[in-house]
CSV table of C-alpha atoms and ligand atoms in Angstrom, one decimal:
chain,number,residue,atom,x,y,z
A,170,MET,CA,91.2,-14.6,-36.7
A,171,ALA,CA,89.2,-12.2,-34.4
A,172,GLU,CA,89.4,-13.1,-30.8
A,173,PRO,CA,86.1,-13.5,-28.7
A,174,HIS,CA,85.2,-10.6,-26.7
A,175,SER,CA,82.3,-10.5,-24.1
A,176,ARG,CA,81.7,-7.0,-24.8
A,177,ALA,CA,83.0,-4.0,-26.8
A,178,ILE,CA,82.7,-0.4,-25.3
A,179,ARG,CA,82.9,2.6,-27.8
A,180,GLY,CA,83.1,6.1,-26.9
A,181,ARG,CA,85.4,8.9,-26.1
A,182,LEU,CA,88.1,6.9,-24.1
A,183,LEU,CA,90.2,8.7,-21.4
A,184,THR,CA,92.6,7.1,-19.1
A,185,PHE,CA,95.4,8.3,-16.8
A,186,LEU,CA,99.0,7.1,-16.4
A,187,ARG,CA,101.7,7.5,-14.0
A,188,ALA,CA,103.7,10.6,-15.4
A,189,PRO,CA,107.3,12.0,-14.2
A,190,ASN,CA,105.9,15.4,-13.4
A,191,GLY,CA,102.3,14.4,-11.9
A,192,ALA,CA,98.9,15.1,-13.4
A,193,ASN,CA,100.0,18.4,-15.1
A,194,ASP,CA,102.4,16.5,-17.3
A,195,PRO,CA,101.0,15.8,-20.7
A,196,ARG,CA,102.2,12.4,-20.6
A,197,SER,CA,100.0,11.8,-17.6
A,198,TYR,CA,96.8,10.9,-19.7
A,199,ARG,CA,95.7,9.4,-22.9
A,200,PHE,CA,92.4,10.5,-24.8
A,201,PHE,CA,91.0,9.0,-28.0
A,202,ASP,CA,88.1,10.8,-29.4
A,203,ASP,CA,86.7,7.7,-30.8
A,204,GLY,CA,88.0,4.9,-28.5
A,205,VAL,CA,87.1,1.4,-27.7
A,206,VAL,CA,87.5,-1.0,-24.8
A,207,LEU,CA,87.4,-4.8,-25.5
A,208,VAL,CA,86.5,-6.9,-22.6
A,209,LYS,CA,87.4,-10.4,-22.1
A,210,ASP,CA,86.7,-12.5,-18.9
A,211,GLY,CA,85.9,-9.4,-17.0
A,212,ARG,CA,89.3,-7.6,-17.9
A,213,ILE,CA,90.4,-5.4,-20.4
A,214,ASP,CA,91.9,-7.1,-23.2
A,215,ALA,CA,92.6,-4.0,-25.4
A,216,ALA,CA,92.0,-0.4,-25.4
A,217,GLY,CA,92.6,2.3,-27.8
A,218,PRO,CA,91.6,4.1,-31.0
A,219,ALA,CA,88.4,2.3,-32.6
A,220,ALA,CA,90.1,2.5,-36.0
A,221,GLU,CA,92.8,0.3,-34.8
A,222,LEU,CA,90.8,-2.0,-32.9
A,223,THR,CA,87.4,-2.7,-34.4
A,224,ALA,CA,89.0,-5.2,-36.7
A,225,ARG,CA,89.4,-7.4,-33.7
A,226,ILE,CA,86.2,-7.4,-32.6
A,227,ALA,CA,84.5,-10.7,-33.3
A,228,PRO,CA,81.3,-10.9,-35.1
A,229,GLY,CA,78.3,-11.1,-32.5
A,230,THR,CA,80.2,-9.3,-29.7
A,231,ALA,CA,77.8,-7.0,-27.8
A,232,ILE,CA,78.9,-3.3,-28.8
A,233,ASP,CA,77.8,-0.4,-26.4
A,234,HIS,CA,78.1,2.7,-28.3
A,235,HIS,CA,78.2,5.8,-26.0
A,236,GLY,CA,78.8,8.5,-28.4
A,237,GLY,CA,79.8,11.7,-27.1
A,238,ALA,CA,80.1,10.6,-23.4
A,239,LEU,CA,83.4,10.1,-21.8
A,240,ILE,CA,84.5,6.6,-20.9
A,241,MET,CA,87.2,6.5,-18.0
A,242,PRO,CA,88.3,4.1,-15.4
A,243,GLY,CA,85.5,3.8,-12.5
A,244,PHE,CA,86.0,5.9,-9.6
A,245,ILE,CA,87.7,4.7,-6.3
A,246,ASP,CA,86.5,5.5,-2.8
A,247,PRO,CA,89.2,4.8,-0.3
A,248,HIS,CA,87.1,5.9,3.0
A,249,ILE,CA,83.4,5.4,3.4
A,250,HIS,CA,81.2,3.9,6.1
A,251,PHE,CA,79.0,1.2,4.7
A,252,PRO,CA,76.4,1.2,8.0
A,253,GLN,CA,76.0,5.2,7.5
A,254,THR,CA,73.4,5.1,4.6
A,255,GLN,CA,70.7,6.3,7.0
A,256,VAL,CA,73.1,8.6,9.1
A,257,ILE,CA,74.4,10.8,6.1
A,258,ALA,CA,72.5,14.2,6.5
A,259,SER,CA,72.2,14.1,10.4
A,260,TYR,CA,71.9,17.8,11.6
A,261,GLY,CA,74.2,19.8,13.7
A,262,ALA,CA,76.9,18.0,15.6
A,263,GLN,CA,80.7,18.0,15.6
A,264,LEU,CA,82.4,14.7,15.6
A,265,LEU,CA,82.5,13.3,19.0
A,266,GLU,CA,78.9,14.1,19.7
A,267,TRP,CA,77.8,13.3,16.1
A,268,LEU,CA,79.2,9.7,16.8
A,269,GLU,CA,77.1,9.4,20.0
A,270,LYS,CA,74.0,10.9,18.8
A,271,TYR,CA,73.8,9.5,15.4
A,272,THR,CA,76.3,6.9,14.2
A,273,PHE,CA,76.4,4.5,17.3
A,274,VAL,CA,72.6,4.4,17.4
A,275,GLU,CA,72.2,3.4,13.8
A,276,GLU,CA,75.2,1.2,13.8
A,277,GLN,CA,73.8,-1.0,16.5
A,278,LYS,CA,70.8,-2.2,14.1
A,279,PHE,CA,73.6,-4.0,12.0
A,280,ALA,CA,73.6,-6.9,14.5
A,281,ASP,CA,70.6,-7.9,12.5
A,282,PRO,CA,71.7,-9.9,9.6
A,283,ALA,CA,68.6,-8.9,7.4
A,284,HIS,CA,69.3,-5.4,8.2
A,285,SER,CA,73.1,-5.8,7.2
A,286,ALA,CA,71.9,-7.5,4.1
A,287,ARG,CA,69.5,-5.0,2.8
A,288,ASN,CA,71.9,-2.1,3.5
A,289,ALA,CA,74.8,-3.7,1.6
A,290,GLU,CA,72.6,-4.0,-1.4
A,291,PHE,CA,71.5,-0.6,-1.1
A,292,PHE,CA,75.2,0.7,-0.6
A,293,LEU,CA,76.6,-1.0,-3.5
A,294,ASP,CA,73.7,0.1,-5.8
A,295,GLU,CA,74.2,3.6,-4.7
A,296,LEU,CA,78.1,3.4,-5.2
A,297,ALA,CA,77.4,2.0,-8.7
A,298,ARG,CA,74.8,4.8,-9.6
A,299,ASN,CA,77.8,7.2,-8.7
A,300,GLY,CA,80.2,5.5,-11.0
A,301,THR,CA,82.2,4.2,-8.1
A,302,THR,CA,83.7,0.9,-8.6
A,303,THR,CA,85.8,0.0,-5.7
A,304,ALA,CA,85.4,1.2,-2.2
A,305,VAL,CA,87.3,1.0,1.1
A,306,ALA,CA,84.4,0.6,3.4
A,307,TYR,CA,84.2,0.5,7.5
A,308,CYS,CA,81.8,-2.0,8.3
A,309,THR,CA,80.3,-2.0,12.3
A,310,ALA,CA,81.7,-4.1,14.9
A,311,HIS,CA,79.4,-6.9,14.1
A,312,PRO,CA,80.9,-9.8,12.0
A,313,VAL,CA,77.7,-10.1,10.2
A,314,SER,CA,77.8,-6.6,8.7
A,315,ALA,CA,81.2,-7.5,7.0
A,316,GLU,CA,79.8,-10.9,6.0
A,317,ALA,CA,76.7,-9.2,4.3
A,318,PHE,CA,78.9,-6.7,2.8
A,319,PHE,CA,81.5,-9.1,1.3
A,320,ALA,CA,78.9,-11.6,0.2
A,321,ALA,CA,76.9,-8.8,-1.7
A,322,ALA,CA,80.2,-7.5,-3.4
A,323,HIS,CA,81.5,-10.8,-4.3
A,324,ARG,CA,77.8,-11.7,-6.1
A,325,ARG,CA,78.5,-8.7,-8.0
A,326,ASN,CA,82.1,-9.5,-8.9
A,327,ALA,CA,83.0,-5.9,-7.4
A,328,GLY,CA,86.4,-5.3,-5.9
A,329,MET,CA,85.8,-4.1,-2.6
A,330,ILE,CA,88.0,-3.7,0.6
A,331,ALA,CA,86.4,-3.7,4.1
A,332,GLY,CA,86.6,-4.5,7.6
A,333,ILE,CA,84.9,-4.5,11.0
A,334,SER,CA,85.3,-1.2,13.2
A,335,VAL,CA,86.9,-2.9,16.1
A,336,MET,CA,86.4,-0.9,19.4
A,337,ASN,CA,86.6,-2.1,23.1
A,338,ARG,CA,86.0,1.5,24.9
A,339,ASN,CA,84.1,4.8,24.9
A,340,ALA,CA,81.2,3.5,22.8
A,341,PRO,CA,78.1,1.8,23.7
A,342,SER,CA,78.2,-1.7,25.0
A,343,GLY,CA,76.5,-3.0,21.9
A,344,LEU,CA,79.3,-2.1,19.6
A,345,LEU,CA,82.4,-3.1,22.0
A,346,ALA,CA,83.7,-6.6,21.6
A,347,PRO,CA,85.9,-7.5,24.1
A,348,GLY,CA,89.6,-7.7,22.9
A,349,LYS,CA,90.2,-11.2,22.0
A,350,THR,CA,86.7,-11.5,20.3
A,351,ALA,CA,87.2,-8.6,17.9
A,352,ILE,CA,90.6,-9.8,17.0
A,353,ALA,CA,89.6,-13.6,16.4
A,354,ASP,CA,86.6,-12.1,14.4
A,355,SER,CA,88.7,-10.1,12.2
A,356,ARG,CA,91.2,-12.8,11.7
A,357,ASP,CA,88.3,-15.2,10.7
A,358,LEU,CA,86.9,-12.5,8.3
A,359,ILE,CA,90.6,-12.3,6.7
A,360,ASN,CA,90.6,-15.9,6.3
A,361,ARG,CA,87.1,-16.1,4.9
A,362,TRP,CA,87.2,-13.0,2.5
A,363,HIS,CA,90.5,-11.7,1.9
A,364,GLY,CA,91.5,-12.9,-1.6
A,365,THR,CA,87.9,-14.4,-2.1
A,366,GLY,CA,87.1,-13.4,-5.7
A,367,ARG,CA,88.0,-9.7,-5.8
A,368,GLN,CA,87.5,-9.0,-2.0
A,369,ARG,CA,90.1,-7.8,0.3
A,370,TYR,CA,90.2,-7.0,4.1
A,371,ALA,CA,91.3,-4.0,5.9
A,372,VAL,CA,92.0,-4.3,9.6
A,373,THR,CA,90.0,-1.4,11.1
A,374,PRO,CA,90.4,0.3,14.7
A,375,ARG,CA,87.7,2.9,14.4
A,376,PHE,CA,90.2,5.3,15.9
A,377,ALA,CA,92.7,5.3,18.9
A,378,ILE,CA,89.9,6.7,21.3
A,379,THR,CA,87.8,3.6,21.1
A,380,SER,CA,90.5,0.9,21.3
A,381,THR,CA,92.7,0.2,24.5
A,382,GLU,CA,96.4,-0.3,24.1
A,383,GLU,CA,96.1,-3.7,24.3
A,384,GLN,CA,93.4,-4.0,21.5
A,385,LEU,CA,95.7,-1.6,19.2
A,386,SER,CA,98.7,-3.6,19.8
A,387,ALA,CA,96.7,-7.1,18.8
A,388,LEU,CA,95.4,-5.2,15.6
A,389,GLY,CA,99.1,-4.4,15.0
A,390,ALA,CA,100.1,-8.0,15.2
A,391,LEU,CA,97.1,-9.1,12.8
A,392,LEU,CA,98.2,-6.9,10.4
A,393,LYS,CA,101.8,-8.3,10.4
A,394,ASP,CA,100.5,-11.7,10.2
A,395,PHE,CA,98.6,-10.8,6.9
A,396,PRO,CA,101.2,-8.7,4.8
A,397,GLY,CA,98.7,-8.4,2.0
A,398,VAL,CA,95.9,-6.8,4.2
A,399,LEU,CA,95.4,-3.3,4.4
A,400,MET,CA,94.6,-0.9,7.5
A,401,GLN,CA,92.2,2.0,7.8
A,402,THR,CA,91.4,4.1,10.7
A,403,HIS,CA,90.9,8.0,11.5
A,404,LEU,CA,93.4,10.5,12.6
A,405,ASP,CA,93.7,14.2,13.4
A,406,GLU,CA,90.2,15.0,12.3
A,407,ASN,CA,89.0,17.3,15.0
A,408,LEU,CA,90.4,19.4,18.0
A,409,ASN,CA,88.1,17.7,20.6
A,410,GLU,CA,89.3,14.3,19.2
A,411,ILE,CA,92.8,15.2,19.4
A,412,ALA,CA,92.6,16.3,23.2
A,413,ALA,CA,91.0,13.0,24.0
A,414,ILE,CA,94.0,11.2,22.4
A,415,LYS,CA,96.2,13.3,24.7
A,416,ARG,CA,94.4,12.4,27.8
A,417,LEU,CA,94.3,8.7,26.9
A,418,PHE,CA,98.0,8.4,25.6
A,419,PRO,CA,99.8,10.9,27.4
A,420,ASP,CA,103.0,9.6,26.9
A,421,ASP,CA,103.1,9.4,23.1
A,422,PRO,CA,104.3,12.3,21.4
A,423,SER,CA,101.6,12.6,18.9
A,424,TYR,CA,98.3,11.1,17.6
A,425,THR,CA,100.1,9.5,14.8
A,426,ALA,CA,102.9,8.3,16.9
A,427,VAL,CA,100.2,6.3,18.9
A,428,TYR,CA,99.4,4.3,15.6
A,429,ARG,CA,103.1,4.0,14.9
A,430,ARG,CA,103.9,2.6,18.4
A,431,PHE,CA,101.3,-0.3,17.5
A,432,GLY,CA,102.6,-1.2,14.1
A,433,LEU,CA,99.6,0.3,12.3
A,434,LEU,CA,101.5,2.6,9.9
A,435,GLY,CA,102.6,1.4,6.7
A,436,PRO,CA,102.1,1.5,2.8
A,437,ARG,CA,98.9,-0.1,3.1
A,438,SER,CA,97.7,2.2,5.7
A,439,LEU,CA,94.8,4.5,5.0
A,440,LEU,CA,94.3,7.4,7.6
A,441,GLY,CA,91.1,9.4,7.2
A,442,HIS,CA,91.3,13.3,7.5
A,443,CYS,CA,94.9,14.1,8.8
A,444,ILE,CA,93.8,17.8,9.0
A,445,TYR,CA,95.8,18.8,12.2
A,446,LEU,CA,99.1,17.4,11.5
A,447,GLU,CA,102.1,18.3,13.4
A,448,ASP,CA,105.5,18.4,11.5
A,449,SER,CA,106.5,15.2,13.4
A,450,GLU,CA,103.3,13.6,12.1
A,451,VAL,CA,103.7,14.6,8.5
A,452,ALA,CA,107.4,13.0,8.6
A,453,LEU,CA,105.9,9.8,10.2
A,454,LEU,CA,103.6,9.4,7.4
A,455,LEU,CA,106.2,10.3,5.0
A,456,ASP,CA,108.5,7.9,6.8
A,457,THR,CA,106.1,5.0,6.9
A,458,GLN,CA,104.7,5.6,3.4
A,459,SER,CA,101.3,5.8,4.9
A,460,VAL,CA,98.4,7.6,3.0
A,461,ALA,CA,96.4,10.8,4.2
A,462,VAL,CA,93.1,10.5,3.0
A,463,PHE,CA,91.2,13.9,2.1
A,464,CYS,CA,87.5,13.8,2.7
A,465,PRO,CA,86.5,17.3,2.0
A,466,THR,CA,82.6,17.1,2.2
A,467,ALA,CA,82.9,15.3,5.6
A,468,ASN,CA,85.5,17.9,7.0
A,469,LEU,CA,83.2,20.7,5.9
A,470,PHE,CA,79.8,19.2,7.1
A,471,ILE,CA,81.3,18.1,10.6
A,472,GLY,CA,83.2,21.5,10.8
A,473,SER,CA,86.2,20.0,11.4
A,474,GLY,CA,88.7,22.0,9.3
A,475,LEU,CA,90.7,22.2,6.1
A,476,PHE,CA,92.9,19.4,4.7
A,477,ASN,CA,96.2,20.9,3.7
A,478,TYR,CA,96.8,19.2,0.5
A,479,GLY,CA,99.6,21.8,-0.7
A,480,ARG,CA,101.6,20.8,2.5
A,481,LEU,CA,101.3,17.0,2.3
A,482,LYS,CA,101.7,16.9,-1.3
A,483,SER,CA,105.1,18.9,-1.2
A,484,ALA,CA,106.2,17.0,1.7
A,485,GLY,CA,105.9,14.0,-0.6
A,486,VAL,CA,103.1,12.4,1.8
A,487,ARG,CA,100.8,9.8,-0.2
A,488,ILE,CA,97.3,11.5,-0.7
A,489,ALA,CA,93.9,9.7,-1.6
A,490,LEU,CA,90.5,11.4,-1.9
A,491,ALA,CA,87.3,9.9,-0.7
A,492,THR,CA,83.5,10.7,0.3
A,493,ASP,CA,83.4,9.6,4.0
A,494,VAL,CA,79.8,9.0,3.8
A,495,GLY,CA,78.0,9.5,6.3
A,496,GLY,CA,79.9,12.2,7.8
A,497,GLY,CA,80.4,13.2,4.1
A,498,THR,CA,77.4,14.4,2.4
A,499,SER,CA,77.6,12.8,-1.2
A,500,TYR,CA,78.4,9.4,-2.6
A,501,SER,CA,79.4,11.2,-5.7
A,502,MET,CA,83.2,11.3,-6.2
A,503,LEU,CA,82.5,14.3,-8.6
A,504,ARG,CA,80.8,16.3,-5.7
A,505,THR,CA,83.6,15.3,-3.6
A,506,ALA,CA,86.2,16.5,-6.1
A,507,ALA,CA,84.3,20.0,-6.4
A,508,GLU,CA,84.3,20.4,-2.4
A,509,ALA,CA,88.2,19.5,-2.7
A,510,TYR,CA,88.6,22.1,-5.1
A,511,LYS,CA,86.9,24.5,-2.8
A,512,VAL,CA,88.9,23.5,0.6
A,513,MET,CA,92.0,24.1,-1.8
A,514,GLN,CA,91.0,27.7,-3.0
A,515,LEU,CA,90.4,28.7,0.6
A,516,GLN,CA,94.0,28.0,1.2
A,517,GLY,CA,95.1,29.8,-1.8
A,518,GLN,CA,95.8,26.2,-3.6
A,519,ASN,CA,94.7,24.9,-6.9
A,520,PHE,CA,93.2,21.4,-8.1
A,521,PRO,CA,93.1,21.0,-12.1
A,522,ALA,CA,90.5,18.9,-13.2
A,523,LEU,CA,93.0,16.8,-14.8
A,524,ALA,CA,94.8,16.2,-11.3
A,525,ALA,CA,91.4,15.6,-10.0
A,526,PHE,CA,90.1,12.6,-12.2
A,527,ASP,CA,93.6,11.4,-12.0
A,528,LEU,CA,93.4,11.3,-8.4
A,529,MET,CA,89.9,9.7,-8.1
A,530,THR,CA,91.1,6.8,-10.5
A,531,ARG,CA,94.7,6.0,-10.8
A,532,GLY,CA,95.9,8.0,-7.9
A,533,ASN,CA,93.5,6.4,-5.4
A,534,ALA,CA,94.3,2.9,-6.9
A,535,ALA,CA,98.2,3.6,-6.3
A,536,ALA,CA,97.2,4.8,-2.8
A,537,LEU,CA,95.7,1.0,-2.4
A,538,GLY,CA,98.6,-0.7,-4.1
A,539,LEU,CA,96.2,-1.9,-6.7
A,540,GLU,CA,97.4,0.3,-9.7
A,541,ASP,CA,97.9,-2.7,-11.8
A,542,GLU,CA,94.4,-4.0,-11.6
A,543,ILE,CA,92.0,-1.0,-11.2
A,544,GLY,CA,91.8,2.7,-11.7
A,545,THR,CA,93.2,2.6,-15.2
A,546,VAL,CA,92.2,1.6,-18.7
A,547,LYS,CA,95.0,-1.0,-19.9
A,548,PRO,CA,95.3,-4.6,-21.0
A,549,GLY,CA,95.1,-6.8,-17.8
A,550,ALA,CA,93.2,-4.5,-15.7
A,551,PHE,CA,89.7,-5.2,-14.5
A,552,ALA,CA,87.1,-3.6,-16.9
A,553,ASP,CA,85.6,-1.2,-14.1
A,554,LEU,CA,84.4,1.8,-16.3
A,555,VAL,CA,82.4,4.7,-15.8
A,556,VAL,CA,80.6,6.4,-18.7
A,557,LEU,CA,80.2,10.3,-17.9
A,558,ASP,CA,77.8,12.8,-19.7
A,559,ALA,CA,79.0,16.4,-19.2
A,560,CYS,CA,75.5,17.6,-20.7
A,561,ALA,CA,73.5,15.6,-18.3
A,562,THR,CA,71.4,18.4,-17.0
A,563,PRO,CA,70.1,21.4,-18.7
A,564,ALA,CA,72.7,23.5,-16.7
A,565,MET,CA,75.5,21.4,-17.8
A,566,ALA,CA,74.4,21.2,-21.5
A,567,HIS,CA,74.1,25.0,-21.3
A,568,ARG,CA,77.5,25.4,-19.9
A,569,MET,CA,79.1,23.0,-22.3
A,570,GLU,CA,78.1,25.0,-25.2
A,571,VAL,CA,81.1,27.2,-24.9
A,572,ALA,CA,83.5,24.6,-23.5
A,573,SER,CA,86.3,23.8,-26.0
A,574,THR,CA,88.8,21.7,-24.4
A,575,LEU,CA,88.8,18.3,-22.6
A,576,GLU,CA,89.8,20.0,-19.4
A,577,GLU,CA,87.0,22.2,-19.4
A,578,GLU,CA,84.8,19.4,-19.9
A,579,LEU,CA,86.1,17.6,-17.0
A,580,PHE,CA,85.9,20.6,-14.7
A,581,VAL,CA,82.2,21.1,-15.7
A,582,LEU,CA,81.7,17.4,-14.7
A,583,MET,CA,83.5,17.8,-11.4
A,584,THR,CA,81.7,21.3,-10.5
A,585,LEU,CA,78.1,20.7,-11.9
A,586,GLY,CA,78.1,16.8,-11.9
A,587,ASP,CA,76.7,14.1,-9.7
A,588,ASP,CA,75.0,10.7,-10.1
A,589,ARG,CA,72.8,12.2,-13.0
A,590,ALA,CA,76.2,12.5,-15.0
A,591,VAL,CA,76.7,8.7,-14.7
A,592,ARG,CA,75.4,7.2,-17.9
A,593,GLN,CA,76.6,3.7,-17.2
A,594,THR,CA,79.0,1.8,-14.7
A,595,TYR,CA,80.5,-1.3,-15.7
A,596,ILE,CA,82.1,-3.6,-12.9
A,597,ALA,CA,84.3,-6.4,-14.4
A,598,GLY,CA,82.9,-5.8,-18.1
A,599,ARG,CA,79.3,-5.9,-16.9
A,600,PRO,CA,76.9,-3.0,-17.1
A,601,ALA,CA,75.9,-2.2,-13.5
A,602,LEU,CA,73.0,0.1,-14.1
B,991,ZN,ZN1,85.2,8.1,8.4
């Protein structure tokens, strides 16, 4: 007797698995030239070769045929700023000036619930258009911005992680919450949204420059009170930023040590950028199992520097890959992988396509501690999928005429692809486009 499924998704199917020797290990992925994913209650009920599974599809089940396109887990973007959709592509400034001149100005508008709600819808639409099914987002300092974001994501049944950017110094007064209010607001949002449907909370100090010691310490305590909650912040992005940290925290041995002192490092801590890490800081990240988040388009656009992937990887530090819109210049994880490849080339390192796609899906899920529910195509995981067409543009189709392997196709997708290559995005089994 066939089981009832809400949908069957058929096409060329690719997924990644944790392999002993990483992404270059042939055991690190599975590919079916004619595969199918069976969806039940928003989750994957079964996935594998169509020849084996079609018999299980109940009569009347909607079947989406994607022909030659590639079905894979939806992309995960572990560092992005939801209030910066109108900051992206702002000209000519480095980090601290860029924050003051553009970002802090735009972020103040999110005190208005209507503005927050409109931007949340735009942001989530744009993620879906780019095949991103989970993101870890910074909201503004205003609780209403997080409220709007979570409400919109919850309505879509999209698994999102977010938090209000907590600041109490070195930013405009409209974005500063006095210590206790921001902590109380964060706690209230955790109680309301962490674990509501697919939503999760991330305690979010913007960076150590914009919080006093008292506030950082309260955020560390908050993190301790809620063990499942994540933490996101920025670290070692820019030399002027690091100089400011040295002035503000003269007794701490390093920028990373500041976060450690306040209990902000750990396996659920995501640290954006990590460009200028001293050896002792690499050791701290390793020791605490914190995650270094590589944001190549932002690092190039803001002129911050080159993330040393090879160094951190060989040290054993956990690494994730993210867009960092609006310092980053594209919502597309494909474009982000292309820029990561170039940043690595400049340092004599390489980034094979299989490793890139593994990182954007399974690897980023593992960085969030969510490998069992997203970033993979396996029974029990959410049916969050992207369908990619490597022939989406004339230039891609032309290039694909001479591509003969899966790895080549993936490299064409990451080098030439963007939102135009996304044919469909499924969120919990439902088409989002
Ligand atoms: Zn950022």
